[in-house]
Short mmCIF file of N, CA, C and O in Angstrom, two decimals:
data_model
loop_
_atom_site.label_atom_id
_atom_site.label_comp_id
_atom_site.label_asym_id
_atom_site.label_seq_id
_atom_site.Cartn_x
_atom_site.Cartn_y
_atom_site.Cartn_z
N UNK A 1 -6.81 -26.28 10.67
CA UNK A 1 -6.14 -25.42 9.70
C UNK A 1 -4.91 -24.69 10.24
O UNK A 1 -5.00 -24.29 11.39
N UNK A 2 -4.02 -24.87 9.37
CA UNK A 2 -2.40 -24.37 10.09
C UNK A 2 -2.03 -23.51 8.86
O UNK A 2 -1.59 -23.88 7.93
N UNK A 3 -2.51 -21.85 9.24
CA UNK A 3 -2.02 -21.04 8.07
C UNK A 3 -1.53 -19.83 8.49
O UNK A 3 -1.51 -19.35 9.52
N UNK A 4 -0.69 -19.52 7.90
CA UNK A 4 -0.01 -18.13 7.90
C UNK A 4 -1.08 -16.96 8.12
O UNK A 4 -1.77 -17.13 7.17
N UNK A 5 -1.07 -15.93 8.77
CA UNK A 5 -1.69 -14.74 8.82
C UNK A 5 -1.11 -13.49 7.95
O UNK A 5 0.19 -13.25 8.60
N UNK A 6 -1.23 -13.16 6.99
CA UNK A 6 -0.87 -11.87 6.27
C UNK A 6 -1.46 -10.82 6.42
O UNK A 6 -2.59 -10.94 6.31
N UNK A 7 -0.62 -9.96 6.28
CA UNK A 7 -1.31 -8.55 6.61
C UNK A 7 -1.69 -7.76 5.11
O UNK A 7 -1.16 -7.89 4.15
N UNK A 8 -3.05 -7.72 4.85
CA UNK A 8 -3.46 -6.98 3.91
C UNK A 8 -4.44 -8.04 3.18
O UNK A 8 -3.81 -9.03 2.77
N UNK A 9 -5.55 -8.14 2.55
CA UNK A 9 -6.64 -8.87 1.68
C UNK A 9 -6.15 -8.38 0.45
O UNK A 9 -6.44 -7.49 -0.28
N UNK A 10 -5.58 -9.13 -0.37
CA UNK A 10 -5.40 -9.14 -1.85
C UNK A 10 -4.97 -10.01 -2.58
O UNK A 10 -4.87 -11.41 -1.61
N UNK A 11 -4.91 -10.29 -3.77
CA UNK A 11 -5.12 -11.40 -4.64
C UNK A 11 -3.77 -12.75 -4.12
O UNK A 11 -3.87 -13.80 -3.69
N UNK A 12 -2.30 -12.00 -4.03
CA UNK A 12 -1.37 -12.59 -3.81
C UNK A 12 -1.34 -13.29 -2.44
O UNK A 12 -1.28 -14.63 -1.82
N UNK A 13 -1.51 -12.75 -1.46
CA UNK A 13 -2.15 -12.93 0.02
C UNK A 13 -3.08 -14.26 0.17
O UNK A 13 -2.46 -14.97 1.11
N UNK A 14 -4.05 -14.01 -0.53
CA UNK A 14 -5.06 -14.99 -0.37
C UNK A 14 -4.74 -16.27 -1.17
O UNK A 14 -5.42 -17.77 -0.59
N UNK A 15 -3.84 -16.40 -1.77
CA UNK A 15 -2.95 -17.86 -2.24
C UNK A 15 -2.33 -18.45 -1.37
O UNK A 15 -1.94 -19.46 -1.50
N UNK A 16 -1.55 -17.89 -0.34
CA UNK A 16 -0.91 -18.25 0.79
C UNK A 16 -1.60 -18.59 1.98
O UNK A 16 -0.86 -19.27 2.90
N UNK A 17 -2.61 -17.79 2.44
CA UNK A 17 -3.14 -17.99 3.85
C UNK A 17 -4.47 -17.08 4.32
O UNK A 17 -4.82 -16.64 3.27
N UNK A 18 -4.60 -16.75 5.69
CA UNK A 18 -5.36 -16.40 5.84
C UNK A 18 -5.09 -14.51 5.86
O UNK A 18 -3.75 -14.34 6.12
N UNK A 19 -5.98 -13.73 5.60
CA UNK A 19 -5.32 -12.32 5.44
C UNK A 19 -6.23 -11.23 6.38
O UNK A 19 -7.65 -11.62 6.44
N UNK A 20 -5.62 -10.43 6.72
CA UNK A 20 -6.06 -9.37 7.71
C UNK A 20 -6.88 -8.30 6.89
O UNK A 20 -6.66 -7.97 5.61
N UNK A 21 -8.33 -7.85 7.49
CA UNK A 21 -8.89 -6.63 6.65
C UNK A 21 -8.35 -5.32 6.81
O UNK A 21 -8.97 -4.31 6.10
N UNK A 22 -7.65 -5.02 8.11
CA UNK A 22 -7.37 -3.69 8.20
C UNK A 22 -5.95 -3.57 9.03
O UNK A 22 -5.78 -4.30 9.65
N UNK A 23 -5.66 -2.63 8.55
CA UNK A 23 -4.14 -2.56 8.84
C UNK A 23 -3.75 -2.40 10.40
O UNK A 23 -2.87 -2.82 10.89
N UNK A 24 -4.76 -1.87 11.25
CA UNK A 24 -4.54 -1.56 12.41
C UNK A 24 -5.20 -2.94 13.37
O UNK A 24 -5.05 -2.64 14.80
N UNK A 25 -5.62 -4.08 12.99
CA UNK A 25 -6.03 -5.05 13.71
C UNK A 25 -5.16 -5.66 14.57
O UNK A 25 -3.84 -5.58 14.26
N UNK A 26 -5.50 -6.19 15.76
CA UNK A 26 -4.65 -6.47 16.91
C UNK A 26 -5.23 -7.97 17.31
O UNK A 26 -6.47 -7.88 18.00
N UNK A 27 -4.66 -9.06 17.49
CA UNK A 27 -5.39 -10.18 18.13
C UNK A 27 -6.14 -9.98 19.62
O UNK A 27 -5.03 -9.27 20.19
N UNK A 28 -7.06 -10.68 19.68
CA UNK A 28 -7.63 -10.32 21.05
C UNK A 28 -8.31 -9.25 21.35
O UNK A 28 -8.95 -8.90 22.22
N UNK A 29 -8.14 -8.26 20.03
CA UNK A 29 -8.91 -7.01 20.52
C UNK A 29 -9.91 -6.32 19.61
O UNK A 29 -9.76 -6.66 18.28
N UNK A 30 -11.14 -6.04 19.76
CA UNK A 30 -12.07 -5.91 18.79
C UNK A 30 -12.68 -7.04 18.07
O UNK A 30 -12.52 -7.99 18.52
N UNK A 31 -12.80 -6.77 16.80
CA UNK A 31 -13.15 -7.71 15.87
C UNK A 31 -12.13 -8.14 15.05
O UNK A 31 -11.93 -7.36 13.90
N UNK A 32 -11.01 -9.05 15.11
CA UNK A 32 -10.40 -9.45 14.69
C UNK A 32 -10.70 -10.19 13.28
O UNK A 32 -11.37 -11.54 13.60
N UNK A 33 -10.86 -9.46 12.21
CA UNK A 33 -11.18 -10.08 11.17
C UNK A 33 -10.29 -10.48 9.92
O UNK A 33 -9.57 -9.92 9.59
N UNK A 34 -10.21 -11.92 9.29
CA UNK A 34 -9.58 -12.50 8.43
C UNK A 34 -10.65 -13.13 7.44
O UNK A 34 -11.63 -14.01 7.53
N UNK A 35 -9.92 -13.17 6.32
CA UNK A 35 -10.43 -13.44 4.92
C UNK A 35 -9.91 -14.75 4.45
O UNK A 35 -8.26 -14.86 4.64
N UNK A 36 -10.30 -15.76 3.76
CA UNK A 36 -9.27 -16.89 3.29
C UNK A 36 -9.97 -17.21 2.14
O UNK A 36 -11.21 -17.43 2.12
N UNK A 37 -9.45 -17.92 1.31
CA UNK A 37 -9.95 -18.65 -0.17
C UNK A 37 -10.62 -19.85 0.23
O UNK A 37 -9.86 -20.64 0.88
N UNK A 38 -11.65 -20.36 -0.43
CA UNK A 38 -12.49 -21.69 -0.27
C UNK A 38 -12.10 -22.15 -1.73
O UNK A 38 -12.67 -21.64 -2.55
N UNK A 39 -11.30 -23.04 -1.55
CA UNK A 39 -10.67 -23.74 -3.07
C UNK A 39 -11.63 -25.06 -3.04
O UNK A 39 -11.97 -25.36 -2.39
N UNK A 40 -11.27 -25.50 -4.59
CA UNK A 40 -11.91 -26.92 -4.91
C UNK A 40 -11.70 -27.82 -3.70
O UNK A 40 -12.01 -28.85 -3.57
N UNK A 41 -10.36 -27.78 -3.42
CA UNK A 41 -9.93 -29.00 -2.20
C UNK A 41 -10.28 -28.51 -1.04
O UNK A 41 -9.60 -27.43 -0.57
N UNK A 42 -11.43 -28.89 -0.66
CA UNK A 42 -11.78 -28.59 0.73
C UNK A 42 -10.66 -28.97 1.96
O UNK A 42 -10.92 -28.50 2.95
N UNK A 43 -9.51 -29.35 1.66
CA UNK A 43 -8.34 -29.47 2.68
C UNK A 43 -7.59 -28.35 2.74
O UNK A 43 -6.50 -28.37 3.55
N UNK A 44 -7.36 -27.30 1.64
CA UNK A 44 -6.48 -26.67 1.80
C UNK A 44 -7.47 -25.02 2.12
O UNK A 44 -8.21 -24.73 1.78
N UNK A 45 -6.30 -24.11 2.56
CA UNK A 45 -6.54 -22.70 2.75
C UNK A 45 -7.84 -22.58 3.95
O UNK A 45 -7.73 -23.58 4.90
N UNK A 46 -8.74 -21.68 3.04
CA UNK A 46 -10.19 -21.93 4.16
C UNK A 46 -11.47 -23.15 3.74
O UNK A 46 -12.10 -22.93 4.25
N UNK A 47 -11.00 -23.86 2.97
CA UNK A 47 -11.83 -25.05 2.59
C UNK A 47 -12.22 -25.99 4.07
O UNK A 47 -13.52 -25.69 4.21
N UNK A 48 -11.48 -26.01 5.04
CA UNK A 48 -12.05 -26.63 6.35
C UNK A 48 -12.76 -25.72 6.87
O UNK A 48 -13.66 -26.43 8.00
N UNK A 49 -12.85 -24.53 6.54
CA UNK A 49 -13.82 -23.71 7.59
C UNK A 49 -15.17 -24.02 7.52
O UNK A 49 -15.99 -23.86 8.65
N UNK A 50 -15.40 -24.48 6.35
CA UNK A 50 -16.92 -24.78 6.47
C UNK A 50 -17.38 -26.01 6.99
O UNK A 50 -18.71 -26.21 7.09
N UNK A 51 -16.42 -26.90 7.68
CA UNK A 51 -16.57 -27.98 8.52
C UNK A 51 -16.83 -27.91 10.31
O UNK A 51 -17.00 -28.52 10.92
N UNK A 52 -16.36 -26.57 10.44
CA UNK A 52 -16.17 -26.03 11.78
C UNK A 52 -17.57 -26.41 12.69
O UNK A 52 -18.61 -26.35 12.03
N UNK A 53 -17.37 -26.84 13.98
CA UNK A 53 -18.75 -27.05 14.72
C UNK A 53 -18.83 -25.75 15.93
O UNK A 53 -17.62 -25.31 16.09
N UNK A 54 -19.86 -25.73 16.42
CA UNK A 54 -20.32 -25.01 17.46
C UNK A 54 -19.59 -25.26 18.39
O UNK A 54 -19.29 -26.49 18.94
N UNK A 55 -18.79 -24.49 19.28
CA UNK A 55 -17.88 -24.46 20.68
C UNK A 55 -16.53 -24.83 20.37
O UNK A 55 -15.63 -25.11 20.88
N UNK A 56 -16.26 -25.48 18.91
CA UNK A 56 -14.42 -25.34 18.54
C UNK A 56 -13.99 -24.50 18.77
O UNK A 56 -14.28 -23.30 18.82
N UNK A 57 -12.70 -24.77 19.35
CA UNK A 57 -11.82 -23.64 19.71
C UNK A 57 -10.87 -23.58 18.66
O UNK A 57 -10.36 -24.35 17.92
N UNK A 58 -10.58 -21.97 18.53
CA UNK A 58 -9.56 -21.69 17.51
C UNK A 58 -8.81 -20.92 18.20
O UNK A 58 -8.98 -19.97 19.04
N UNK A 59 -7.35 -21.32 17.81
CA UNK A 59 -6.20 -20.58 18.21
C UNK A 59 -5.11 -19.83 17.07
O UNK A 59 -4.97 -20.26 16.36
N UNK A 60 -5.22 -18.57 17.27
CA UNK A 60 -4.05 -17.56 16.34
C UNK A 60 -2.91 -17.49 17.38
O UNK A 60 -2.76 -17.64 18.57
N UNK A 61 -1.94 -17.10 16.74
CA UNK A 61 -0.44 -16.74 17.53
C UNK A 61 0.22 -15.96 16.59
O UNK A 61 0.29 -15.59 15.44
N UNK A 62 0.78 -15.11 17.64
CA UNK A 62 1.80 -13.93 17.04
C UNK A 62 2.99 -14.19 17.50
O UNK A 62 3.82 -13.36 17.13
N UNK A 63 3.24 -15.41 17.90
CA UNK A 63 4.64 -15.93 18.37
C UNK A 63 5.03 -15.23 19.84
O UNK A 63 6.24 -15.14 20.21
N UNK A 64 4.26 -14.65 20.35
CA UNK A 64 4.52 -13.92 21.78
C UNK A 64 3.28 -14.28 22.43
O UNK A 64 3.58 -15.09 23.54
N UNK A 65 2.18 -14.46 22.03
CA UNK A 65 1.19 -15.13 22.75
C UNK A 65 0.33 -15.85 21.67
O UNK A 65 0.33 -15.88 20.70
N UNK A 66 -0.48 -16.82 22.58
CA UNK A 66 -1.76 -17.55 22.00
C UNK A 66 -2.99 -17.05 21.95
O UNK A 66 -3.07 -16.63 23.27
N UNK A 67 -3.85 -16.65 21.23
CA UNK A 67 -5.09 -16.27 21.54
C UNK A 67 -6.17 -17.28 21.22
O UNK A 67 -6.19 -17.66 20.23
N UNK A 68 -6.92 -17.54 22.13
CA UNK A 68 -8.25 -18.62 22.27
C UNK A 68 -9.31 -17.95 21.87
O UNK A 68 -9.42 -16.92 22.79
N UNK A 69 -10.25 -18.53 21.12
CA UNK A 69 -11.57 -18.17 20.69
C UNK A 69 -12.44 -19.17 20.83
O UNK A 69 -11.92 -20.69 20.58
N UNK A 70 -13.82 -19.11 21.25
CA UNK A 70 -14.59 -20.09 20.84
C UNK A 70 -15.60 -19.95 19.98
O UNK A 70 -16.52 -18.82 19.96
N UNK A 71 -16.00 -20.78 18.95
CA UNK A 71 -16.97 -20.59 17.94
C UNK A 71 -18.32 -20.52 18.60
O UNK A 71 -18.98 -21.38 19.22
N UNK A 72 -18.87 -19.50 18.36
CA UNK A 72 -20.34 -19.04 18.85
C UNK A 72 -21.77 -19.16 17.65
O UNK A 72 -22.91 -19.35 18.02
N UNK A 73 -20.96 -18.69 16.52
CA UNK A 73 -21.88 -18.62 15.32
C UNK A 73 -21.44 -18.80 14.06
O UNK A 73 -20.18 -18.56 13.89
N UNK A 74 -22.35 -19.34 13.15
CA UNK A 74 -22.00 -19.41 11.76
C UNK A 74 -23.14 -19.10 11.06
O UNK A 74 -24.46 -19.13 11.50
N UNK A 75 -22.77 -18.40 9.77
CA UNK A 75 -23.86 -18.01 8.77
C UNK A 75 -23.44 -17.62 7.48
O UNK A 75 -21.88 -17.66 7.12
N UNK A 76 -24.15 -17.77 6.56
CA UNK A 76 -23.73 -17.57 5.13
C UNK A 76 -24.69 -16.36 5.03
O UNK A 76 -25.92 -16.07 5.27
N UNK A 77 -23.96 -15.45 4.16
CA UNK A 77 -24.38 -13.91 4.04
C UNK A 77 -24.24 -13.39 2.64
O UNK A 77 -23.15 -14.24 1.94
N UNK A 78 -24.65 -12.30 2.48
CA UNK A 78 -24.61 -11.82 1.11
C UNK A 78 -23.08 -11.27 1.26
O UNK A 78 -22.61 -10.81 2.06
N UNK A 79 -22.18 -11.10 0.15
CA UNK A 79 -21.10 -10.55 0.07
C UNK A 79 -20.86 -9.25 0.23
O UNK A 79 -19.90 -8.53 0.31
N UNK A 80 -21.96 -8.50 0.30
CA UNK A 80 -22.13 -7.11 0.27
C UNK A 80 -22.41 -7.07 1.76
O UNK A 80 -22.76 -5.60 2.30
N UNK A 81 -22.67 -7.73 2.85
CA UNK A 81 -22.82 -7.55 4.07
C UNK A 81 -21.70 -7.09 4.85
O UNK A 81 -21.00 -8.05 5.53
N UNK A 82 -20.95 -5.82 4.99
CA UNK A 82 -19.65 -5.55 5.41
C UNK A 82 -19.76 -5.52 7.20
O UNK A 82 -18.85 -5.36 7.68
N UNK A 83 -21.35 -5.42 7.38
CA UNK A 83 -20.98 -5.31 8.92
C UNK A 83 -20.56 -6.39 9.66
O UNK A 83 -20.32 -6.10 10.80
N UNK A 84 -20.34 -7.93 9.12
CA UNK A 84 -19.46 -8.75 9.71
C UNK A 84 -18.40 -8.18 10.25
O UNK A 84 -17.39 -8.75 11.49
N UNK A 85 -17.65 -7.32 9.75
CA UNK A 85 -16.24 -6.70 10.01
C UNK A 85 -16.50 -5.75 10.78
O UNK A 85 -15.23 -5.50 11.42
N UNK A 86 -17.41 -5.04 11.33
CA UNK A 86 -17.63 -3.91 12.39
C UNK A 86 -17.22 -4.51 13.84
O UNK A 86 -17.84 -5.51 14.09
N UNK A 87 -16.68 -3.49 14.70
CA UNK A 87 -16.31 -3.66 16.01
C UNK A 87 -17.87 -4.00 16.74
O UNK A 87 -18.56 -3.36 16.45
N UNK A 88 -17.78 -5.07 17.45
CA UNK A 88 -18.69 -5.26 18.20
C UNK A 88 -18.75 -4.66 19.79
O UNK A 88 -17.79 -3.84 20.05
N UNK A 89 -19.55 -5.17 20.89
CA UNK A 89 -19.26 -4.95 22.22
C UNK A 89 -18.39 -5.86 22.79
O UNK A 89 -18.09 -5.58 24.14
N UNK A 90 -17.80 -6.78 22.23
CA UNK A 90 -16.62 -7.39 22.76
C UNK A 90 -15.65 -7.72 21.76
O UNK A 90 -15.53 -7.31 20.47
N UNK A 91 -14.50 -8.64 22.58
CA UNK A 91 -13.63 -8.87 21.34
C UNK A 91 -13.56 -10.34 20.83
O UNK A 91 -14.25 -11.17 21.43
N UNK A 92 -13.68 -10.38 19.55
CA UNK A 92 -14.40 -11.60 18.89
C UNK A 92 -12.95 -11.93 17.81
O UNK A 92 -12.65 -10.91 17.26
N UNK A 93 -13.54 -12.90 17.12
CA UNK A 93 -12.63 -13.28 15.84
C UNK A 93 -13.77 -13.33 14.89
O UNK A 93 -14.96 -14.29 14.93
N UNK A 94 -13.30 -12.87 13.58
CA UNK A 94 -14.35 -13.32 12.48
C UNK A 94 -13.75 -13.75 11.21
O UNK A 94 -12.66 -12.94 10.77
N UNK A 95 -13.92 -15.22 10.94
CA UNK A 95 -13.85 -15.83 9.97
C UNK A 95 -14.42 -15.51 8.53
O UNK A 95 -15.85 -16.07 8.82
N UNK A 96 -13.89 -15.68 7.19
CA UNK A 96 -15.02 -15.57 6.37
C UNK A 96 -14.09 -15.91 5.09
O UNK A 96 -13.15 -15.66 4.76
N UNK A 97 -14.88 -16.59 4.48
CA UNK A 97 -14.65 -17.21 2.83
C UNK A 97 -15.87 -17.35 2.05
O UNK A 97 -17.02 -17.05 2.54
N UNK A 98 -15.57 -17.59 0.66
CA UNK A 98 -16.90 -17.79 -0.10
C UNK A 98 -17.79 -19.29 0.26
O UNK A 98 -16.77 -20.17 0.92
N UNK A 99 -18.75 -19.26 0.47
CA UNK A 99 -19.89 -20.47 0.84
C UNK A 99 -19.47 -21.55 -0.26
O UNK A 99 -19.44 -22.69 0.36
N UNK A 100 -19.03 -21.11 -1.50
CA UNK A 100 -18.92 -22.21 -2.29
C UNK A 100 -17.25 -22.27 -2.87
O UNK A 100 -16.78 -21.10 -2.76
N UNK A 101 -16.70 -23.31 -3.60
CA UNK A 101 -15.65 -23.08 -4.09
C UNK A 101 -15.82 -22.38 -5.45
O UNK A 101 -14.78 -22.49 -6.32
N UNK A 102 -16.91 -22.38 -6.08
CA UNK A 102 -17.13 -21.60 -7.50
C UNK A 102 -17.55 -20.59 -6.88
O UNK A 102 -17.57 -20.01 -6.06
N UNK A 103 -17.58 -19.47 -8.37
CA UNK A 103 -18.03 -18.08 -8.25
C UNK A 103 -19.35 -18.09 -7.65
O UNK A 103 -20.32 -18.89 -7.57
N UNK A 104 -19.32 -17.23 -6.51
CA UNK A 104 -20.67 -17.09 -5.62
C UNK A 104 -20.34 -15.44 -5.17
O UNK A 104 -19.52 -14.96 -5.02
N UNK A 105 -21.62 -15.06 -4.92
CA UNK A 105 -22.00 -13.76 -4.17
C UNK A 105 -22.12 -13.89 -2.52
O UNK A 105 -22.95 -13.20 -1.96
N UNK A 106 -22.16 -15.18 -1.95
CA UNK A 106 -22.16 -15.52 -0.54
C UNK A 106 -21.17 -15.60 -0.03
O UNK A 106 -20.19 -16.05 -0.54
N UNK A 107 -20.94 -15.33 1.35
CA UNK A 107 -19.76 -15.64 2.14
C UNK A 107 -20.01 -16.57 3.49
O UNK A 107 -21.40 -16.26 4.15
N UNK A 108 -19.60 -17.58 4.07
CA UNK A 108 -19.57 -18.50 4.72
C UNK A 108 -18.97 -17.64 6.18
O UNK A 108 -17.75 -17.33 5.92
N UNK A 109 -19.37 -17.23 7.25
CA UNK A 109 -18.70 -16.37 8.26
C UNK A 109 -18.98 -17.19 9.50
O UNK A 109 -20.33 -17.82 9.93
N UNK A 110 -17.58 -17.37 10.28
CA UNK A 110 -17.77 -17.88 11.45
C UNK A 110 -17.20 -16.66 12.45
O UNK A 110 -16.33 -15.95 12.31
N UNK A 111 -17.98 -16.77 13.48
CA UNK A 111 -17.99 -15.81 14.47
C UNK A 111 -17.21 -16.48 15.69
O UNK A 111 -18.16 -17.18 16.47
N UNK A 112 -16.31 -16.01 16.53
CA UNK A 112 -15.97 -16.66 17.77
C UNK A 112 -15.87 -15.61 18.65
O UNK A 112 -14.97 -14.65 18.53
N UNK A 113 -15.93 -15.95 20.18
CA UNK A 113 -15.72 -15.01 21.16
C UNK A 113 -14.19 -15.13 21.69
O UNK A 113 -14.09 -16.39 21.83
N UNK A 114 -13.74 -14.06 22.10
CA UNK A 114 -12.04 -14.47 22.38
C UNK A 114 -12.31 -15.17 23.79
O UNK A 114 -13.15 -14.38 24.76
N UNK A 115 -11.31 -15.76 24.47
CA UNK A 115 -11.45 -16.49 25.69
C UNK A 115 -9.99 -16.17 26.66
O UNK A 115 -10.52 -15.66 27.64
N UNK A 116 -9.16 -16.08 26.05
CA UNK A 116 -7.68 -16.03 26.59
C UNK A 116 -6.62 -15.79 25.93
O UNK A 116 -6.82 -16.35 24.64
N UNK A 117 -5.48 -15.27 26.34
CA UNK A 117 -4.52 -15.17 25.73
C UNK A 117 -3.19 -15.92 26.64
O UNK A 117 -3.19 -15.30 27.86
N UNK A 118 -2.73 -16.61 25.71
CA UNK A 118 -1.61 -17.19 26.83
C UNK A 118 0.00 -16.87 26.24
O UNK A 118 -0.27 -17.23 25.11
N UNK A 119 0.90 -16.65 26.83
CA UNK A 119 2.08 -16.89 26.71
C UNK A 119 2.65 -17.95 25.79
O UNK A 119 2.16 -19.05 25.87
N UNK A 120 3.28 -17.71 24.24
CA UNK A 120 3.46 -18.74 23.14
C UNK A 120 4.66 -19.16 23.75
O UNK A 120 5.75 -18.51 24.22
N UNK A 121 4.55 -20.63 23.70
CA UNK A 121 5.73 -21.18 23.98
C UNK A 121 6.26 -22.22 22.70
O UNK A 121 5.39 -23.24 22.17
N UNK A 122 7.39 -22.33 22.00
CA UNK A 122 8.00 -22.70 20.81
C UNK A 122 7.88 -24.52 21.47
O UNK A 122 8.05 -24.90 22.19
N UNK A 123 7.15 -25.29 20.34
CA UNK A 123 7.25 -26.58 20.47
C UNK A 123 8.06 -27.32 19.34
O UNK A 123 7.86 -26.72 18.18
N UNK A 124 8.43 -28.36 19.99
CA UNK A 124 9.43 -29.06 18.52
C UNK A 124 8.82 -29.65 17.25
O UNK A 124 9.35 -29.57 16.07
N UNK A 125 7.58 -29.81 17.75
CA UNK A 125 6.37 -30.39 16.57
C UNK A 125 5.41 -29.27 15.94
O UNK A 125 4.61 -29.18 15.86
#
């Protein structure tokens, strides 16, 4: 997935990319949580997330650094389980979307541990 990260979770932002859950979030610190839409086309927005594998590497960038994470866990939870957004004892990434592309009250959640940050280098491609 190659998506922009937009500040704030609202209907407009969810149509264009991943959205932050809290205004003071920082990549690589605490529980960096992002939400995204699971559309009928599994190839757009957060649709591909449901196919991720344990141990997969996820890279986020703020165009200053690349932040690398490794997938540790995946689960389906109730939409009311807001504890997935809480800081834990480590730095991590939490990605979540609806478990289905249709109306549902379940969320597919991916948890990944922070590995490292590396200075961003712009590439031609």
